[in-house]
PDB file of C-alpha atoms in Angstrom:
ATOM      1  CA  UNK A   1     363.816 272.940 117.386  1.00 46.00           C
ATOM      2  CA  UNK A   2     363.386 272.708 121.053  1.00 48.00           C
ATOM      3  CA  UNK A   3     360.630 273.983 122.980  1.00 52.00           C
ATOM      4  CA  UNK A   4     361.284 276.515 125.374  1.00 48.00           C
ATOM      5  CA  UNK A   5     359.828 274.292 128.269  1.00 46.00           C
ATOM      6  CA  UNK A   6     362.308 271.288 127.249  1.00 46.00           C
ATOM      7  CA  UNK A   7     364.926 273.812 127.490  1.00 42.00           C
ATOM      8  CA  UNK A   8     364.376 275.003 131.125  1.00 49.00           C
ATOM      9  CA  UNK A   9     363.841 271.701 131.925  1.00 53.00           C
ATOM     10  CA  UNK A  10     367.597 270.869 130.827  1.00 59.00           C
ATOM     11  CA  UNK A  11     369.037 273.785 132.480  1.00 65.00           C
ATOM     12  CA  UNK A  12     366.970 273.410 135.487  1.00 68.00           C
ATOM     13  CA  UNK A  13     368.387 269.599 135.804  1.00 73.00           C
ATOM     14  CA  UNK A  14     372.078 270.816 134.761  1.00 78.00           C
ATOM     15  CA  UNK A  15     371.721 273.679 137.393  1.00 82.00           C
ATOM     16  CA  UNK A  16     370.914 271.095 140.172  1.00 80.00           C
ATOM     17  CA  UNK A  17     373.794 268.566 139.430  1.00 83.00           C
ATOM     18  CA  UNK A  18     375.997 271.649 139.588  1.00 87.00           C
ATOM     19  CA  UNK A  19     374.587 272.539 142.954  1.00 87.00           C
ATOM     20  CA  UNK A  20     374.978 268.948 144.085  1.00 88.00           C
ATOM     21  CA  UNK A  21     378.722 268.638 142.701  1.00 90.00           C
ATOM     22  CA  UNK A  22     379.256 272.075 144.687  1.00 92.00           C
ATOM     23  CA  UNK A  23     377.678 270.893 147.773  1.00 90.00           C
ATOM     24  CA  UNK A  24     379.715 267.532 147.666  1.00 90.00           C
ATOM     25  CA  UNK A  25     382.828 269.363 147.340  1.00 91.00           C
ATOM     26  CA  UNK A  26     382.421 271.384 150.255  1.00 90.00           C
ATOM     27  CA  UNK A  27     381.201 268.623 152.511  1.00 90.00           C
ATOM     28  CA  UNK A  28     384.754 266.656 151.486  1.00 85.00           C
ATOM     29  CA  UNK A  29     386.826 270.437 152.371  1.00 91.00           C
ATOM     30  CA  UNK A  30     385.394 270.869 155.327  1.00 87.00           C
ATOM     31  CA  UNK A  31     386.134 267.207 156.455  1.00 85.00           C
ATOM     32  CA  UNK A  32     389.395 267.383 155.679  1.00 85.00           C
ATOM     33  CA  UNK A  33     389.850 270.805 157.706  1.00 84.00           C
ATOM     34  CA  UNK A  34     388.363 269.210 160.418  1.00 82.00           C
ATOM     35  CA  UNK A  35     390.103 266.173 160.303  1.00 80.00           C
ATOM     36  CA  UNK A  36     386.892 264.033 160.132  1.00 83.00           C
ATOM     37  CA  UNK A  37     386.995 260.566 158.167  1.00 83.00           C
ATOM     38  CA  UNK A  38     383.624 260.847 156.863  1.00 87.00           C
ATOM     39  CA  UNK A  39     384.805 259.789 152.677  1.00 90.00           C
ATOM     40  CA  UNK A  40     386.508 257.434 151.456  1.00 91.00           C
ATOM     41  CA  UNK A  41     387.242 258.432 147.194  1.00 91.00           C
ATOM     42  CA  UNK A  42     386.876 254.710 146.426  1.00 94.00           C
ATOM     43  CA  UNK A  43     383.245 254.585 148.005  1.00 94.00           C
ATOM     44  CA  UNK A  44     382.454 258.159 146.786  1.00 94.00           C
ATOM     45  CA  UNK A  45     383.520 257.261 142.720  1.00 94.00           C
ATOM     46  CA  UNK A  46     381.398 253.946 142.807  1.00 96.00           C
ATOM     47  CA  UNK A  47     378.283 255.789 143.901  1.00 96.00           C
ATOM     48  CA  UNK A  48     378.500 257.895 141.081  1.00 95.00           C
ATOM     49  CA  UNK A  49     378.929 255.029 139.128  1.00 96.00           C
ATOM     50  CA  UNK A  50     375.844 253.503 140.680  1.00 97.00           C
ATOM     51  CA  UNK A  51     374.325 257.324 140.297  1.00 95.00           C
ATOM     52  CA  UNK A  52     374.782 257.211 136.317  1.00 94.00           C
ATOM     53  CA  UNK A  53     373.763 254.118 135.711  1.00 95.00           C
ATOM     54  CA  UNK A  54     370.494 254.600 137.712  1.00 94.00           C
ATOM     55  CA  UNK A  55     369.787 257.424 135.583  1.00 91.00           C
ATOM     56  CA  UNK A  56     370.620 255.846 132.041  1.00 91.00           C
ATOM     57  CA  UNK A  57     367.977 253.263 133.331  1.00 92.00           C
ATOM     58  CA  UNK A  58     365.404 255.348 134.650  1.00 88.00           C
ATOM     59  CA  UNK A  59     365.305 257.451 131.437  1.00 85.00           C
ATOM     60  CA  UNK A  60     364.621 254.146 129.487  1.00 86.00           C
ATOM     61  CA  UNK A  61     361.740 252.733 131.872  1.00 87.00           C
ATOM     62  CA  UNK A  62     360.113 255.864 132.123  1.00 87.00           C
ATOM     63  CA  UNK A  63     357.310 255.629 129.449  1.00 86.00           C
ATOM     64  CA  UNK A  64     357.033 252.008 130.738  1.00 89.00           C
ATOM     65  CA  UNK A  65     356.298 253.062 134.556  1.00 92.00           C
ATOM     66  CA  UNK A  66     354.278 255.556 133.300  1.00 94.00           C
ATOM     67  CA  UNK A  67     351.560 253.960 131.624  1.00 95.00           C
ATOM     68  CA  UNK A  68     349.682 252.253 134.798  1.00 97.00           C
ATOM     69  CA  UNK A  69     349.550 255.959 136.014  1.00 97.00           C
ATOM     70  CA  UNK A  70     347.793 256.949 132.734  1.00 97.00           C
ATOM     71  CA  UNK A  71     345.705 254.230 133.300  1.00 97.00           C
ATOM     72  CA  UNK A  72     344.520 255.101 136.271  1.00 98.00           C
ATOM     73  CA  UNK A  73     344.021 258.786 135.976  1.00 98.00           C
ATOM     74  CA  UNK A  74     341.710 258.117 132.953  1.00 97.00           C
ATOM     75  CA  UNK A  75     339.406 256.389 135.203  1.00 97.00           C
ATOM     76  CA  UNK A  76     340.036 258.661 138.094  1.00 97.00           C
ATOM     77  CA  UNK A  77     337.428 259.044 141.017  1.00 97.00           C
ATOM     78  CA  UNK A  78     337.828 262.712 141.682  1.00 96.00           C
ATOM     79  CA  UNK A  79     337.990 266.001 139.043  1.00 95.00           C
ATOM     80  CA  UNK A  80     339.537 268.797 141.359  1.00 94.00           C
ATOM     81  CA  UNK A  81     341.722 272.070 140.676  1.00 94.00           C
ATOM     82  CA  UNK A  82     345.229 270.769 140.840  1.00 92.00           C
ATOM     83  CA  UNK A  83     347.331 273.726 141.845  1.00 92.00           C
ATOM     84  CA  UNK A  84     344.571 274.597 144.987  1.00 96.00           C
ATOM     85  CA  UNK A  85     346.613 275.165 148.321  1.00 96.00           C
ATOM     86  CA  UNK A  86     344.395 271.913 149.373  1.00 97.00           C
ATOM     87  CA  UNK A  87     344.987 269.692 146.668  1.00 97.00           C
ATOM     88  CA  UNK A  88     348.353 270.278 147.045  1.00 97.00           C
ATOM     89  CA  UNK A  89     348.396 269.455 151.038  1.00 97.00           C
ATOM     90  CA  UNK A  90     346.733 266.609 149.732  1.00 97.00           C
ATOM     91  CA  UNK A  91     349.180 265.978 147.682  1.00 98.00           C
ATOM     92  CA  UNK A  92     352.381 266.297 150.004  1.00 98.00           C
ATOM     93  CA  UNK A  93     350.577 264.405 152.984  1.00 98.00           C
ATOM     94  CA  UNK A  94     349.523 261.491 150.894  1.00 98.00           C
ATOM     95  CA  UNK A  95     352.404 261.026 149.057  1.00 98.00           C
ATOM     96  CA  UNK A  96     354.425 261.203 152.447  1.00 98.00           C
ATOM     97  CA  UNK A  97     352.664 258.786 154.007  1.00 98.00           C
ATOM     98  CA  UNK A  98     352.712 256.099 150.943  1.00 98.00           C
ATOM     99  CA  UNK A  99     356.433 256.824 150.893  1.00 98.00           C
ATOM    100  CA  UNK A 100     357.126 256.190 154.193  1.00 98.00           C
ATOM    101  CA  UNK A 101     354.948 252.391 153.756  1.00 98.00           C
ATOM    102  CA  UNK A 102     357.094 251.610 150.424  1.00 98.00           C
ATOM    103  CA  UNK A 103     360.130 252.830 152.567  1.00 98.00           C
ATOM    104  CA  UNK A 104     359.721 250.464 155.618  1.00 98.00           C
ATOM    105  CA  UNK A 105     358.251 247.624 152.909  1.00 98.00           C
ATOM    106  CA  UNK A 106     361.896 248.359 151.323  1.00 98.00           C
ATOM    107  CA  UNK A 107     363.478 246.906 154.452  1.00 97.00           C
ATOM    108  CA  UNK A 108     361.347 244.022 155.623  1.00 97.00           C
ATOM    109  CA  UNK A 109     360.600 242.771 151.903  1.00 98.00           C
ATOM    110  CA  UNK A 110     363.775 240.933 150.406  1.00 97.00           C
ATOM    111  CA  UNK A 111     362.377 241.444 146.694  1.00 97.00           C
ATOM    112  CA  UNK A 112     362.272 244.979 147.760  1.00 98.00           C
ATOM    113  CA  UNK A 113     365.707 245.035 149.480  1.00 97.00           C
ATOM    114  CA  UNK A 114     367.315 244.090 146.694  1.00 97.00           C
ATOM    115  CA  UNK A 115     366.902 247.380 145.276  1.00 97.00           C
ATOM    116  CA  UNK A 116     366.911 249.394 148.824  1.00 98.00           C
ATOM    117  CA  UNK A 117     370.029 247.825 149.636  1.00 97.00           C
ATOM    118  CA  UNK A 118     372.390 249.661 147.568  1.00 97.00           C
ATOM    119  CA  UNK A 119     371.601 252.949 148.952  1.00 97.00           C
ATOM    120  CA  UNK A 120     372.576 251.381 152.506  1.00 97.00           C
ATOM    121  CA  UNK A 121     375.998 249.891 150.833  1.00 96.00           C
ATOM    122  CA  UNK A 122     378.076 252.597 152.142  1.00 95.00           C
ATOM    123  CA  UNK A 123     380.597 252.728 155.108  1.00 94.00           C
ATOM    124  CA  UNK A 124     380.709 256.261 155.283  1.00 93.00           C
ATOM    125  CA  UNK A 125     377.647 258.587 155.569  1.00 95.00           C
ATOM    126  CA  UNK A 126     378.085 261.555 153.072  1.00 95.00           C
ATOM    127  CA  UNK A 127     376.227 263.505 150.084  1.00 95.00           C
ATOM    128  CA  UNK A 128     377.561 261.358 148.103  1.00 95.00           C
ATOM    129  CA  UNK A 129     375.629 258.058 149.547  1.00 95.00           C
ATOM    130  CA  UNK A 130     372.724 260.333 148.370  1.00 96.00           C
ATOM    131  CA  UNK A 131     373.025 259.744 144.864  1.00 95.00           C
ATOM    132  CA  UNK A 132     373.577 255.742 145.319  1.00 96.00           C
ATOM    133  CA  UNK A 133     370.306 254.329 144.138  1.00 96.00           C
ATOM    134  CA  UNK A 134     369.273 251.084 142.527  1.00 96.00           C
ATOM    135  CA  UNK A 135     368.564 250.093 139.342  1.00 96.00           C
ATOM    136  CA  UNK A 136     365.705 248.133 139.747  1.00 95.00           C
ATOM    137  CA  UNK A 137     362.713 250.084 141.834  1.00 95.00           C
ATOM    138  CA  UNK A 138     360.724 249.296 138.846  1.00 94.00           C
ATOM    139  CA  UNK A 139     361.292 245.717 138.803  1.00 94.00           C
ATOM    140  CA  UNK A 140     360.589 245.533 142.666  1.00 96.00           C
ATOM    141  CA  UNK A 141     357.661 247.357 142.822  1.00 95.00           C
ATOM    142  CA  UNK A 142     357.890 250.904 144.173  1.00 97.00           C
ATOM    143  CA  UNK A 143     355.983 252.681 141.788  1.00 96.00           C
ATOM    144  CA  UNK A 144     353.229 250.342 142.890  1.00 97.00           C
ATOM    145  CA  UNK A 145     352.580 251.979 145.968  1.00 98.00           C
ATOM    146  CA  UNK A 146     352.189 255.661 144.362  1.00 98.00           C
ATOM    147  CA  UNK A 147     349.347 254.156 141.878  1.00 98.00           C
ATOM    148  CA  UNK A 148     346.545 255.377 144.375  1.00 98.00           C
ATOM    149  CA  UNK A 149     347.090 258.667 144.203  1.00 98.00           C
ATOM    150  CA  UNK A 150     346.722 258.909 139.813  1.00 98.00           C
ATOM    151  CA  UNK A 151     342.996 256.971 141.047  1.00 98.00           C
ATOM    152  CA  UNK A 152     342.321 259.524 143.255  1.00 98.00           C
ATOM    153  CA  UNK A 153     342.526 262.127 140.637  1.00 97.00           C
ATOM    154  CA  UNK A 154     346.443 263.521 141.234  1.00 98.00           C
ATOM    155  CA  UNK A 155     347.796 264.008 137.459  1.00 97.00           C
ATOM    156  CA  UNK A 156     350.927 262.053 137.059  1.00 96.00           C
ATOM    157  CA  UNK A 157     352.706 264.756 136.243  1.00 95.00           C
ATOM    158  CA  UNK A 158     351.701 266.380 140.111  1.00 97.00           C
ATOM    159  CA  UNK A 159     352.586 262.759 141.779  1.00 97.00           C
ATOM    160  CA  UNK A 160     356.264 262.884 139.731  1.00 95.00           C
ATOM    161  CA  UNK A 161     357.182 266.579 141.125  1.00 95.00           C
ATOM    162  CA  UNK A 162     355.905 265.951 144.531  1.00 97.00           C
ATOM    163  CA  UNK A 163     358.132 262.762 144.589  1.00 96.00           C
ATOM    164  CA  UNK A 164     361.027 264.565 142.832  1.00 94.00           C
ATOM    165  CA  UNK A 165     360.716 267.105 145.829  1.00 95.00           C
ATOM    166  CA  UNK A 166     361.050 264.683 148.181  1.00 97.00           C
ATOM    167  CA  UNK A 167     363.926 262.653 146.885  1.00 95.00           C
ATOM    168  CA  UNK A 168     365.698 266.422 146.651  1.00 94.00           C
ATOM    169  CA  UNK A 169     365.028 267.224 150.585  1.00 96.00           C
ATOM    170  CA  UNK A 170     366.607 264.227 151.551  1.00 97.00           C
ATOM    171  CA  UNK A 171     369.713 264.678 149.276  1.00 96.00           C
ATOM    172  CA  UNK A 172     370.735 267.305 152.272  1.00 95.00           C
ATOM    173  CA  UNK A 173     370.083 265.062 154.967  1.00 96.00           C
ATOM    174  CA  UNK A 174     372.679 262.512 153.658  1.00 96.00           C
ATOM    175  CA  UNK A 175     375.760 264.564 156.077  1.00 94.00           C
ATOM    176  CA  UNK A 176     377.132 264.562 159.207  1.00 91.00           C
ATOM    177  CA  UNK A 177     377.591 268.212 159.136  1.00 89.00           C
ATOM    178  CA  UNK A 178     374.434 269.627 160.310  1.00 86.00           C
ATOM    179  CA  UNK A 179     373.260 270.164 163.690  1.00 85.00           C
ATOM    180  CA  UNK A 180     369.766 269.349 165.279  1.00 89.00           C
ATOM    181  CA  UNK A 181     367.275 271.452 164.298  1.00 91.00           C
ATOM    182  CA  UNK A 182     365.305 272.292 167.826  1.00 94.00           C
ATOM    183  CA  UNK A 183     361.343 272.042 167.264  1.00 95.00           C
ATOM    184  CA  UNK A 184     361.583 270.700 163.583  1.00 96.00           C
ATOM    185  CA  UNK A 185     363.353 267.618 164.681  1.00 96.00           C
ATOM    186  CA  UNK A 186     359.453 266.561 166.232  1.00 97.00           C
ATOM    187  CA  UNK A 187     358.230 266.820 162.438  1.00 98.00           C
ATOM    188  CA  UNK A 188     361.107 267.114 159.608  1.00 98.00           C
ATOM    189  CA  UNK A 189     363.392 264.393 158.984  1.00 98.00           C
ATOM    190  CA  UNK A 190     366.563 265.541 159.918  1.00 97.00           C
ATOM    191  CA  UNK A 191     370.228 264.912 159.240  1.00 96.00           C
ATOM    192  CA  UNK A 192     370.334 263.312 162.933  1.00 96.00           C
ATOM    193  CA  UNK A 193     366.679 261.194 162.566  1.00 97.00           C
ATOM    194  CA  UNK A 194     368.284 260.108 158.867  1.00 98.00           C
ATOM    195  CA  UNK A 195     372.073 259.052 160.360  1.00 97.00           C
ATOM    196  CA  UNK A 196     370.240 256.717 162.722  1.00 97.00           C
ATOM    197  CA  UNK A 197     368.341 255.246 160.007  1.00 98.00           C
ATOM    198  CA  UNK A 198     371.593 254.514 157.844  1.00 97.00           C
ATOM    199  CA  UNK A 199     373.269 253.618 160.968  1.00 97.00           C
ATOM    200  CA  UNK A 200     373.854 249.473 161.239  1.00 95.00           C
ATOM    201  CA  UNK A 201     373.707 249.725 164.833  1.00 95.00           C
ATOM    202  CA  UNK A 202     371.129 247.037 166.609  1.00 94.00           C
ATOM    203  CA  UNK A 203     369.266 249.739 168.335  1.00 94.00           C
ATOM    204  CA  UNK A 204     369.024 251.602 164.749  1.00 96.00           C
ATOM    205  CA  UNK A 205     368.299 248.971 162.234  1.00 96.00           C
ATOM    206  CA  UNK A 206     365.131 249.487 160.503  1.00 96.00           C
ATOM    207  CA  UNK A 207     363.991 252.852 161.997  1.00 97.00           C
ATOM    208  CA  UNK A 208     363.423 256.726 160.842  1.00 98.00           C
ATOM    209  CA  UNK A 209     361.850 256.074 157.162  1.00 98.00           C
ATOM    210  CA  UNK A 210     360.038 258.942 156.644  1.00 97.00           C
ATOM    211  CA  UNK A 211     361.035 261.328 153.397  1.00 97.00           C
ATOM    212  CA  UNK A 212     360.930 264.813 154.312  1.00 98.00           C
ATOM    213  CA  UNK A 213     357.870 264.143 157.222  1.00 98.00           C
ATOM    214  CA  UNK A 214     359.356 262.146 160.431  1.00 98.00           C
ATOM    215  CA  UNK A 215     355.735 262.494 161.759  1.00 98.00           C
ATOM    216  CA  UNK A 216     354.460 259.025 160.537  1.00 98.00           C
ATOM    217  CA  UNK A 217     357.543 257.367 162.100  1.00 98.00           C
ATOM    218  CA  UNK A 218     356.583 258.617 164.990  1.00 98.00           C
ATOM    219  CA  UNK A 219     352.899 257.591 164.639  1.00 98.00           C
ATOM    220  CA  UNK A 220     353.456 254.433 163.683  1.00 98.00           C
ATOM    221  CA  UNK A 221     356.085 253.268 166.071  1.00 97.00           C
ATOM    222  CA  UNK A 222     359.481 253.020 164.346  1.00 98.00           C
ATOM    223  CA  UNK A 223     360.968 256.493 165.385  1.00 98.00           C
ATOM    224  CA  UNK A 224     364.616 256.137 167.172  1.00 97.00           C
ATOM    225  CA  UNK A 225     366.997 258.431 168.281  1.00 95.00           C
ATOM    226  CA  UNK A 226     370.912 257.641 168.117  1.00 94.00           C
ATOM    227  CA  UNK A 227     372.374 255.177 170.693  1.00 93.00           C
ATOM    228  CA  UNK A 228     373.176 257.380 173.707  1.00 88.00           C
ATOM    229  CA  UNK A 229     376.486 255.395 174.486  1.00 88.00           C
ATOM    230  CA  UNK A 230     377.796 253.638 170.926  1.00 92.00           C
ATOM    231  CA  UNK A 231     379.025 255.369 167.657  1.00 93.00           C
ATOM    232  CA  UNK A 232     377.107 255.164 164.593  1.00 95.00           C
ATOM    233  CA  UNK A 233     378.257 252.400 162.035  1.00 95.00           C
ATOM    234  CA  UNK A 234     377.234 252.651 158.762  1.00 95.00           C
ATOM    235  CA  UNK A 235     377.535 250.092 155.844  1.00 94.00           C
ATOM    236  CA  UNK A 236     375.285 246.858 155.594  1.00 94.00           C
ATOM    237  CA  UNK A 237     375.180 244.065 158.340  1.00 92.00           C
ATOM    238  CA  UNK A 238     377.750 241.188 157.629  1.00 84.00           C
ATOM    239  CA  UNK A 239     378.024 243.009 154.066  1.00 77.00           C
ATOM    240  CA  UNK A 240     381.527 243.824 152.438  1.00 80.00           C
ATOM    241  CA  UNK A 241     381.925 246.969 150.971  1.00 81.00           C
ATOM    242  CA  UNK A 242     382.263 246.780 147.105  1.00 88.00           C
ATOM    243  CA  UNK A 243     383.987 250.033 144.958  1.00 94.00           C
ATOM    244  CA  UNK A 244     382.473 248.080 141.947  1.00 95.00           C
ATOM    245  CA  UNK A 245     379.266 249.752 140.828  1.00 95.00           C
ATOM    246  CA  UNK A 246     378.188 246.342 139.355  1.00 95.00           C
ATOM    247  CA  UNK A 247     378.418 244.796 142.149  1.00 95.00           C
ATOM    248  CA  UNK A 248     377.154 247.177 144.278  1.00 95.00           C
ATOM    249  CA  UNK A 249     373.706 247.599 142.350  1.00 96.00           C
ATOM    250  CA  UNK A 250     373.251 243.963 141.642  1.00 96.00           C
ATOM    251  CA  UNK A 251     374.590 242.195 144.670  1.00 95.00           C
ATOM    252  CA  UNK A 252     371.824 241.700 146.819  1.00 96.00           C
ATOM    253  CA  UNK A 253     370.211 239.562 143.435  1.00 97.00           C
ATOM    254  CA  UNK A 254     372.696 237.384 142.787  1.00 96.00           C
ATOM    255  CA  UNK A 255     372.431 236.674 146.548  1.00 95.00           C
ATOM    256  CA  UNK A 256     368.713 236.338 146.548  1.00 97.00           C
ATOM    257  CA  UNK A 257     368.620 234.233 143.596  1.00 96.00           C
ATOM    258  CA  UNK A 258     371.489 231.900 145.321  1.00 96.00           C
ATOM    259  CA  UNK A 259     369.059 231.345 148.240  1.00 96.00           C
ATOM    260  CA  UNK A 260     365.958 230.828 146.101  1.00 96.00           C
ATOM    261  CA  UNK A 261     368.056 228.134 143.965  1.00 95.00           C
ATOM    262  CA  UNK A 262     369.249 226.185 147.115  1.00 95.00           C
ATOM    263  CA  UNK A 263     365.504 226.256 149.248  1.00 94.00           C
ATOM    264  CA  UNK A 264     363.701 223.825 149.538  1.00 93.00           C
ATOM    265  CA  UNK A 265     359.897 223.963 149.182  1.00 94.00           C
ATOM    266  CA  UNK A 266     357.223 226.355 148.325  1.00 95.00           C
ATOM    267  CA  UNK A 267     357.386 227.788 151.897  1.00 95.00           C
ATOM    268  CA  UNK A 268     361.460 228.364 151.691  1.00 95.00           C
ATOM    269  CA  UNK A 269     361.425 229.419 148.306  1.00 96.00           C
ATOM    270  CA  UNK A 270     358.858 232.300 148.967  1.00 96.00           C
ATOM    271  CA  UNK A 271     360.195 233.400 152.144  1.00 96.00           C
ATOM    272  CA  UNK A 272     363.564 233.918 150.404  1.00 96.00           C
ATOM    273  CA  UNK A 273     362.235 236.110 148.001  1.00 96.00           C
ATOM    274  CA  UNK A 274     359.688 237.772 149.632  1.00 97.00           C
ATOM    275  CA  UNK A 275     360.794 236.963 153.295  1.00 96.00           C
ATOM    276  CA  UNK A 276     362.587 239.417 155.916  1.00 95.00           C
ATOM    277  CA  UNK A 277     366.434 240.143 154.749  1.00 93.00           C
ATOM    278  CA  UNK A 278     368.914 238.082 156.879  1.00 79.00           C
ATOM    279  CA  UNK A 279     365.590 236.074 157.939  1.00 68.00           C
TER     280      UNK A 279
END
């Protein structure tokens, strides 16, 4: 029989795809009433192709991800009261900041982009390009950066909710329907900090990583606001837009390995795995 916790859990996840369906419907309504071409159904059904195949394969590497956490939370430095308002501050700040390096490492690492780039696949900037996520963080690496905080003494369990509650912040930020926020646009990343960094733009490439925090962005030099005189383009640079999900999750692979299998040399062949995308 199920326990009671497993339960909740399933409702909990069924009541947030609900909300998310709901919230994606009335982004596409109010377009339409306002005659703004911010979908396209093609682009919109292949990320939820991309969407449900990320999460057939995320339930399956799970226990696999999870074991270097374990790990490393048995030998832990720190023993400290979990739940404290401090820990948790902790918590949120360190996890922000280790997000936002595995974020910008996402776009200047082509092993990395491989993954990343699906996400940035799509023409047209919507809640729907939330949910388009790659299959293969695991097998580039992202979970990597996260492994200092199970050391420090943060239960897995902690780490896993404070990164669930970031990836759910920035589901809203995926719109063009908001407007700027006044004072929180200095530390929140914001629907208008988060267009600019899905924006293809010159002036926009490779800016505004943070999660929910734009702070860090700001500290660390790659903060930009949107183009004062162009419009926003979305989509990847030189890419083509693919409606296959397929294709779309396992493109930037195939084109990886293409370059790895026609350099030449040690130096080539590392820099076009582990070079600069479009480098």
């Amino acid at each position: 029989m199920p326990h009671a916790s497993q339960l909740i859990g399933t409702d909990l996840r069924f009541l947030v795809i609900a909300m998310a369906i709901g919230l994606m419907a009335l982004e596409y309504g109010i377009s339409r009433l306002a005659g703004h071409d911010t979908h396209d159904w093609r682009e919109s059904a292949a990320s939820f192709g991309v969407a449900l195949g990320q999460t057939l394969l995320r339930s399956l590497e799970a226990g696999v991800v999870a074991l270097p956490f374990a790990f490393l939370y048995r030998h832990r430095l720190f023993d400290f009261d979990q739940t404290s308002p401090a820990a948790l501050a902790a918590l949120f700040i360190g996890s922000e900041l280790l997000y936002y390096w595995q974020h910008r490492a996402s776009h200047r690492i082509r092993w990395m982009w491989a993954t990343h780039s699906v996400h940035h696949s799509t023409t047209r900037f919507n809640l729907t390009a939330a949910i388009r996520l790659g299959w293969t963080g695991s097998i580039s690496g992202n979970f990597l950066f996260f492994l200092p905080l199970a050391w420090l003494g943060f239960h897995p369990i902690m780490i896993v909710a404070m990164l669930g509650i970031n990836l759910f912040y920035q589901f809203f930020i995926h719109t063009e329907f908001a407007p700027r926020l006044g004072p929180l646009e200095w530390v929140l990343n914001t629907p208008s900090h988060h267009r600019v960094h899905h924006a293809s733009n010159e002036a926009c490439l490779d800016q505004n990583y943070g999660g929910i925090l734009i702070v860090f962005d700001r500290l660390f030099g790659t903060f930009a606001e949107p183009p004062a005189h162009e419009p926003l383009r979305y989509g990847l640079v030189g890419g083509k837009a693919s409606f296959n999900p397929f294709k779309t999750a396992l493109g930037e692979w195939v084109a990886m390995l293409r370059d790895l299998r026609k350099a030449q040399g040690t130096g080539a062949r590392l820099r076009a795995l582990f070079g600069p995308p479009g480098a």
